[in-house]
Amino acid sequence: SAMLSAWKKQGEKKESITSKLMTNEELESDLLEKTPWVLEAKNDTEQMQRLSLLLDLNNTRQQTTLATDKLEELQNYDGGWSWYKGFSSNRSITQYILYGFTELISLNAVQYPENVKRMQMNAIRYIDEQILKDFQDLKKNNKDWQKISSISTNQLEYMYVRSSYRDIPINQETREAERFYYSIVEKNWTKLKLYERSLLAVLSKRNGNNDLSLKIINSLRERASINEEMGMYWANNRSSVFVSLSAVSAHVFIMDAFK
């Protein structure tokens, strides 16, 4: 509350926190995408008031309830979510929503009611079915399927997200598929881009492969650029993150891997 009060007072000044965010084109783009109504404000004072509202706990709880109710309405019968209402389910957006649920829990930002837990279970069922279909199609269409040397980013994201839902049972066939894809990416991790490496570092830690996790972290550190003006960053960071192409998002995933 003290921080919010300070921010509200700071809103009268030209150098508000929103203005500082907007001096960075990448951050401004992300802020506009995530909270467009913040930047629609006419001046810094109004922007500050809207940003303060965004962070107000009571408002956050209300907005969370409204958002989860909307997600429940938009969830398809097969457990997935689509880009737009009425369209077929999409794996990438479904996995991104599942990731968002676990992030809020890890931040102690929300306690989900039973209806959200049901949504999660139905969505997990959907992505489990999709990875199993991948595996079955691979074995059916590729006689040398055991010799493949890469997997898709979507499949790696599946394993990353699924590792946060170990309490939801997985059937034997799907577990076999998951283990196979992990074994492939484990052997060929040096071919991965920055974002994918950050996911694998966390996934490997969760799977008990601390040696691989440490190797990946060391490789990320070696690839980093450091200077006084920019701090620590990755010059060739343009990897795809779930459903966006934001270098800021990829940077955050790398930071999470270090954490």
Short mmCIF file of C-alpha atoms in Angstrom, two decimals:
data_model
loop_
_atom_site.label_atom_id
_atom_site.label_comp_id
_atom_site.label_asym_id
_atom_site.label_seq_id
_atom_site.Cartn_x
_atom_site.Cartn_y
_atom_site.Cartn_z
CA SER A 1 0.00 0.00 0.00
CA ALA A 2 2.92 2.33 0.75
CA MET A 3 4.31 1.72 -2.73
CA LEU A 4 0.93 2.38 -4.35
CA SER A 5 0.58 5.66 -2.42
CA ALA A 6 4.03 6.74 -3.56
CA TRP A 7 3.22 5.85 -7.16
CA LYS A 8 -0.05 7.81 -7.03
CA LYS A 9 1.80 10.89 -5.75
CA GLN A 10 4.47 10.35 -8.38
CA GLY A 11 1.79 10.45 -11.06
CA GLU A 12 1.83 14.28 -10.97
CA LYS A 13 5.46 14.26 -12.09
CA LYS A 14 6.62 13.84 -15.66
CA GLU A 15 8.99 10.99 -14.77
CA SER A 16 6.30 8.53 -13.68
CA ILE A 17 6.93 4.80 -13.65
CA THR A 18 4.72 4.37 -16.70
CA SER A 19 6.74 6.98 -18.59
CA LYS A 20 9.93 5.14 -17.74
CA LEU A 21 8.46 1.89 -19.00
CA MET A 22 7.49 3.60 -22.23
CA THR A 23 11.06 4.73 -22.93
CA ASN A 24 11.82 1.08 -23.69
CA GLU A 25 10.09 0.12 -26.93
CA GLU A 26 10.09 -3.60 -26.10
CA LEU A 27 8.60 -3.08 -22.63
CA GLU A 28 6.06 -0.60 -23.95
CA SER A 29 4.94 -3.18 -26.52
CA ASP A 30 4.53 -5.83 -23.82
CA LEU A 31 2.66 -3.44 -21.51
CA LEU A 32 0.32 -2.42 -24.31
CA GLU A 33 -0.34 -6.07 -25.19
CA LYS A 34 -0.99 -7.22 -21.61
CA THR A 35 -2.83 -4.13 -20.29
CA PRO A 36 -3.92 -1.95 -23.24
CA TRP A 37 -6.24 0.11 -21.05
CA VAL A 38 -3.23 1.44 -19.09
CA LEU A 39 -1.68 3.17 -22.10
CA GLU A 40 -5.02 4.44 -23.39
CA ALA A 41 -4.96 7.00 -20.58
CA LYS A 42 -4.65 10.63 -21.65
CA ASN A 43 -1.75 11.61 -19.41
CA ASP A 44 0.81 10.31 -16.92
CA THR A 45 -1.44 10.98 -13.93
CA GLU A 46 -4.29 8.93 -15.36
CA GLN A 47 -1.84 6.18 -16.40
CA MET A 48 -0.50 6.05 -12.85
CA GLN A 49 -4.02 5.81 -11.43
CA ARG A 50 -4.84 2.93 -13.78
CA LEU A 51 -1.58 1.13 -13.02
CA SER A 52 -2.29 1.52 -9.30
CA LEU A 53 -5.74 0.04 -9.85
CA LEU A 54 -4.15 -2.90 -11.66
CA LEU A 55 -2.04 -3.67 -8.58
CA ASP A 56 -4.77 -3.08 -5.99
CA LEU A 57 -5.36 -6.41 -4.22
CA ASN A 58 -9.14 -6.17 -3.96
CA ASN A 59 -9.46 -5.22 -7.59
CA THR A 60 -7.05 -8.02 -8.52
CA ARG A 61 -9.19 -10.63 -6.76
CA GLN A 62 -12.31 -9.38 -8.52
CA GLN A 63 -10.61 -9.32 -11.91
CA THR A 64 -9.17 -12.80 -11.33
CA THR A 65 -12.64 -14.17 -10.64
CA LEU A 66 -14.04 -12.50 -13.75
CA ALA A 67 -11.14 -13.80 -15.85
CA THR A 68 -11.40 -17.39 -14.63
CA ASP A 69 -15.17 -17.35 -15.19
CA LYS A 70 -14.54 -16.18 -18.75
CA LEU A 71 -11.92 -18.89 -19.28
CA GLU A 72 -14.37 -21.52 -18.04
CA GLU A 73 -16.94 -20.25 -20.53
CA LEU A 74 -14.41 -20.33 -23.39
CA GLN A 75 -12.98 -23.80 -22.65
CA ASN A 76 -13.93 -26.30 -25.35
CA TYR A 77 -15.51 -29.68 -24.71
CA ASP A 78 -12.18 -31.44 -25.35
CA GLY A 79 -10.50 -29.46 -22.56
CA GLY A 80 -8.53 -27.08 -24.76
CA TRP A 81 -8.83 -23.39 -25.51
CA SER A 82 -8.93 -21.83 -28.97
CA TRP A 83 -7.65 -18.52 -30.28
CA TYR A 84 -11.21 -17.30 -30.75
CA LYS A 85 -14.55 -18.52 -29.43
CA GLY A 86 -15.99 -21.26 -31.60
CA PHE A 87 -12.67 -22.31 -33.14
CA SER A 88 -10.86 -25.60 -32.66
CA SER A 89 -8.67 -26.01 -29.59
CA ASN A 90 -5.05 -24.92 -29.88
CA ARG A 91 -2.21 -26.62 -28.01
CA SER A 92 0.00 -23.57 -27.67
CA ILE A 93 -2.58 -21.25 -26.12
CA THR A 94 -3.88 -24.07 -23.89
CA GLN A 95 -0.39 -24.75 -22.57
CA TYR A 96 0.19 -21.02 -22.06
CA ILE A 97 -2.99 -20.72 -19.98
CA LEU A 98 -1.96 -23.73 -17.88
CA TYR A 99 1.45 -22.10 -17.39
CA GLY A 100 -0.26 -18.89 -16.24
CA PHE A 101 -2.27 -20.78 -13.62
CA THR A 102 0.86 -22.29 -12.07
CA GLU A 103 2.74 -18.98 -12.13
CA LEU A 104 0.04 -17.27 -10.09
CA ILE A 105 0.08 -20.12 -7.59
CA SER A 106 3.88 -19.99 -7.25
CA LEU A 107 3.62 -16.24 -6.53
CA ASN A 108 0.99 -16.91 -3.84
CA ALA A 109 -1.20 -14.52 -5.78
CA VAL A 110 -4.32 -16.66 -5.87
CA GLN A 111 -6.06 -19.67 -4.37
CA TYR A 112 -8.09 -21.45 -7.02
CA PRO A 113 -11.57 -22.85 -6.33
CA GLU A 114 -12.74 -26.28 -7.46
CA ASN A 115 -14.06 -25.09 -10.82
CA VAL A 116 -10.59 -23.88 -11.81
CA LYS A 117 -9.03 -27.17 -10.73
CA ARG A 118 -11.53 -28.96 -12.98
CA MET A 119 -10.57 -26.64 -15.84
CA GLN A 120 -6.92 -27.50 -15.28
CA MET A 121 -7.60 -31.24 -15.23
CA ASN A 122 -9.61 -31.04 -18.45
CA ALA A 123 -6.90 -28.97 -20.13
CA ILE A 124 -4.20 -31.42 -19.00
CA ARG A 125 -6.25 -34.24 -20.50
CA TYR A 126 -6.31 -32.35 -23.81
CA ILE A 127 -2.56 -31.68 -24.01
CA ASP A 128 -1.81 -35.26 -22.88
CA GLU A 129 -3.90 -36.53 -25.78
CA GLN A 130 -2.05 -34.24 -28.20
CA ILE A 131 1.45 -35.38 -27.18
CA LEU A 132 0.33 -39.01 -27.34
CA LYS A 133 -1.02 -38.45 -30.85
CA ASP A 134 2.35 -36.93 -31.81
CA PHE A 135 4.11 -40.04 -30.56
CA GLN A 136 1.73 -42.44 -32.27
CA ASP A 137 1.99 -40.55 -35.58
CA LEU A 138 5.79 -40.48 -35.32
CA LYS A 139 6.00 -44.25 -34.87
CA LYS A 140 3.47 -44.81 -37.65
CA ASN A 141 5.06 -42.51 -40.24
CA ASN A 142 8.78 -42.77 -39.51
CA LYS A 143 10.44 -46.18 -39.48
CA ASP A 144 13.54 -44.60 -37.91
CA TRP A 145 11.51 -42.78 -35.25
CA GLN A 146 13.89 -43.78 -32.47
CA LYS A 147 16.74 -41.97 -34.24
CA ILE A 148 15.20 -38.50 -34.44
CA SER A 149 17.45 -35.75 -33.07
CA SER A 150 15.04 -32.90 -32.37
CA ILE A 151 11.56 -32.15 -31.09
CA SER A 152 9.30 -29.14 -31.59
CA THR A 153 9.22 -26.15 -29.26
CA ASN A 154 5.56 -26.98 -28.64
CA GLN A 155 6.50 -30.46 -27.42
CA LEU A 156 9.16 -29.04 -25.10
CA GLU A 157 6.63 -26.53 -23.76
CA TYR A 158 4.26 -29.43 -23.13
CA MET A 159 6.84 -31.19 -20.92
CA TYR A 160 7.72 -27.94 -19.16
CA VAL A 161 4.07 -27.19 -18.36
CA ARG A 162 3.19 -30.81 -17.52
CA SER A 163 6.02 -30.97 -14.96
CA SER A 164 4.09 -28.40 -12.88
CA TYR A 165 1.07 -30.71 -12.74
CA ARG A 166 2.59 -33.92 -11.39
CA ASP A 167 -0.37 -34.27 -9.03
CA ILE A 168 -2.63 -34.95 -12.03
CA PRO A 169 -2.19 -38.60 -13.09
CA ILE A 170 -0.77 -39.46 -16.49
CA ASN A 171 -1.50 -42.78 -18.19
CA GLN A 172 1.28 -45.20 -19.11
CA GLU A 173 1.18 -44.57 -22.87
CA THR A 174 1.40 -40.81 -22.48
CA ARG A 175 4.17 -41.14 -19.90
CA GLU A 176 6.11 -43.23 -22.41
CA ALA A 177 5.71 -40.49 -25.02
CA GLU A 178 6.83 -37.84 -22.55
CA ARG A 179 9.91 -39.85 -21.56
CA PHE A 180 10.82 -40.44 -25.19
CA TYR A 181 10.65 -36.76 -26.14
CA TYR A 182 12.62 -35.80 -23.04
CA SER A 183 15.33 -38.34 -23.90
CA ILE A 184 15.69 -36.81 -27.38
CA VAL A 185 15.97 -33.22 -26.20
CA GLU A 186 18.26 -34.31 -23.35
CA LYS A 187 20.76 -35.81 -25.83
CA ASN A 188 20.57 -32.90 -28.27
CA TRP A 189 20.24 -29.88 -25.99
CA THR A 190 23.17 -28.05 -27.60
CA LYS A 191 21.02 -27.55 -30.72
CA LEU A 192 18.44 -25.58 -28.77
CA LYS A 193 17.94 -21.82 -28.90
CA LEU A 194 18.08 -19.61 -25.81
CA TYR A 195 14.41 -19.81 -24.87
CA GLU A 196 14.24 -23.58 -25.31
CA ARG A 197 17.40 -23.99 -23.22
CA SER A 198 15.85 -22.01 -20.40
CA LEU A 199 12.82 -24.33 -20.38
CA LEU A 200 14.98 -27.45 -20.45
CA ALA A 201 17.12 -26.18 -17.57
CA VAL A 202 14.05 -25.92 -15.35
CA LEU A 203 12.51 -29.15 -16.66
CA SER A 204 15.73 -31.09 -16.06
CA LYS A 205 15.94 -29.75 -12.51
CA ARG A 206 12.37 -30.91 -11.88
CA ASN A 207 13.22 -34.32 -13.39
CA GLY A 208 16.20 -34.71 -11.07
CA ASN A 209 18.83 -34.24 -13.79
CA ASN A 210 20.83 -31.58 -11.97
CA ASP A 211 23.96 -32.14 -14.08
CA LEU A 212 22.19 -31.22 -17.32
CA SER A 213 20.46 -28.27 -15.69
CA LEU A 214 23.83 -26.91 -14.56
CA LYS A 215 25.40 -27.44 -18.00
CA ILE A 216 22.60 -25.45 -19.61
CA ILE A 217 22.89 -22.63 -17.07
CA ASN A 218 26.63 -22.45 -17.70
CA SER A 219 26.02 -22.31 -21.45
CA LEU A 220 23.53 -19.46 -20.98
CA ARG A 221 26.05 -17.59 -18.86
CA GLU A 222 28.76 -18.07 -21.48
CA ARG A 223 26.49 -16.71 -24.22
CA ALA A 224 25.54 -13.60 -22.25
CA SER A 225 26.78 -10.11 -23.02
CA ILE A 226 27.52 -7.76 -20.15
CA ASN A 227 28.12 -4.02 -20.30
CA GLU A 228 27.60 -1.06 -18.01
CA GLU A 229 24.70 0.45 -19.94
CA MET A 230 22.66 -2.67 -20.79
CA GLY A 231 23.56 -4.94 -17.89
CA MET A 232 23.43 -8.67 -18.67
CA TYR A 233 21.55 -9.67 -21.81
CA TRP A 234 21.59 -12.03 -24.80
CA ALA A 235 22.30 -10.28 -28.09
CA ASN A 236 20.74 -12.97 -30.28
CA ASN A 237 17.60 -13.32 -28.16
CA ARG A 238 14.72 -13.57 -30.63
CA SER A 239 13.26 -16.94 -29.69
CA SER A 240 9.55 -17.71 -29.82
CA VAL A 241 7.88 -17.85 -26.41
CA PHE A 242 4.64 -19.85 -26.32
CA VAL A 243 2.40 -17.69 -28.49
CA SER A 244 4.47 -14.51 -28.90
CA LEU A 245 7.81 -13.38 -30.29
CA SER A 246 8.78 -11.10 -27.42
CA ALA A 247 12.47 -10.91 -26.61
CA VAL A 248 11.51 -9.54 -23.18
CA SER A 249 9.47 -12.67 -22.46
CA ALA A 250 12.33 -14.92 -23.53
CA HIS A 251 14.69 -12.92 -21.32
CA VAL A 252 12.36 -13.44 -18.35
CA PHE A 253 12.30 -17.21 -18.92
CA ILE A 254 16.11 -17.21 -18.95
CA MET A 255 16.13 -15.25 -15.68
CA ASP A 256 13.71 -17.79 -14.21
CA ALA A 257 16.07 -20.60 -15.21
CA PHE A 258 18.90 -18.86 -13.34
CA LYS A 259 16.64 -18.41 -10.31
#
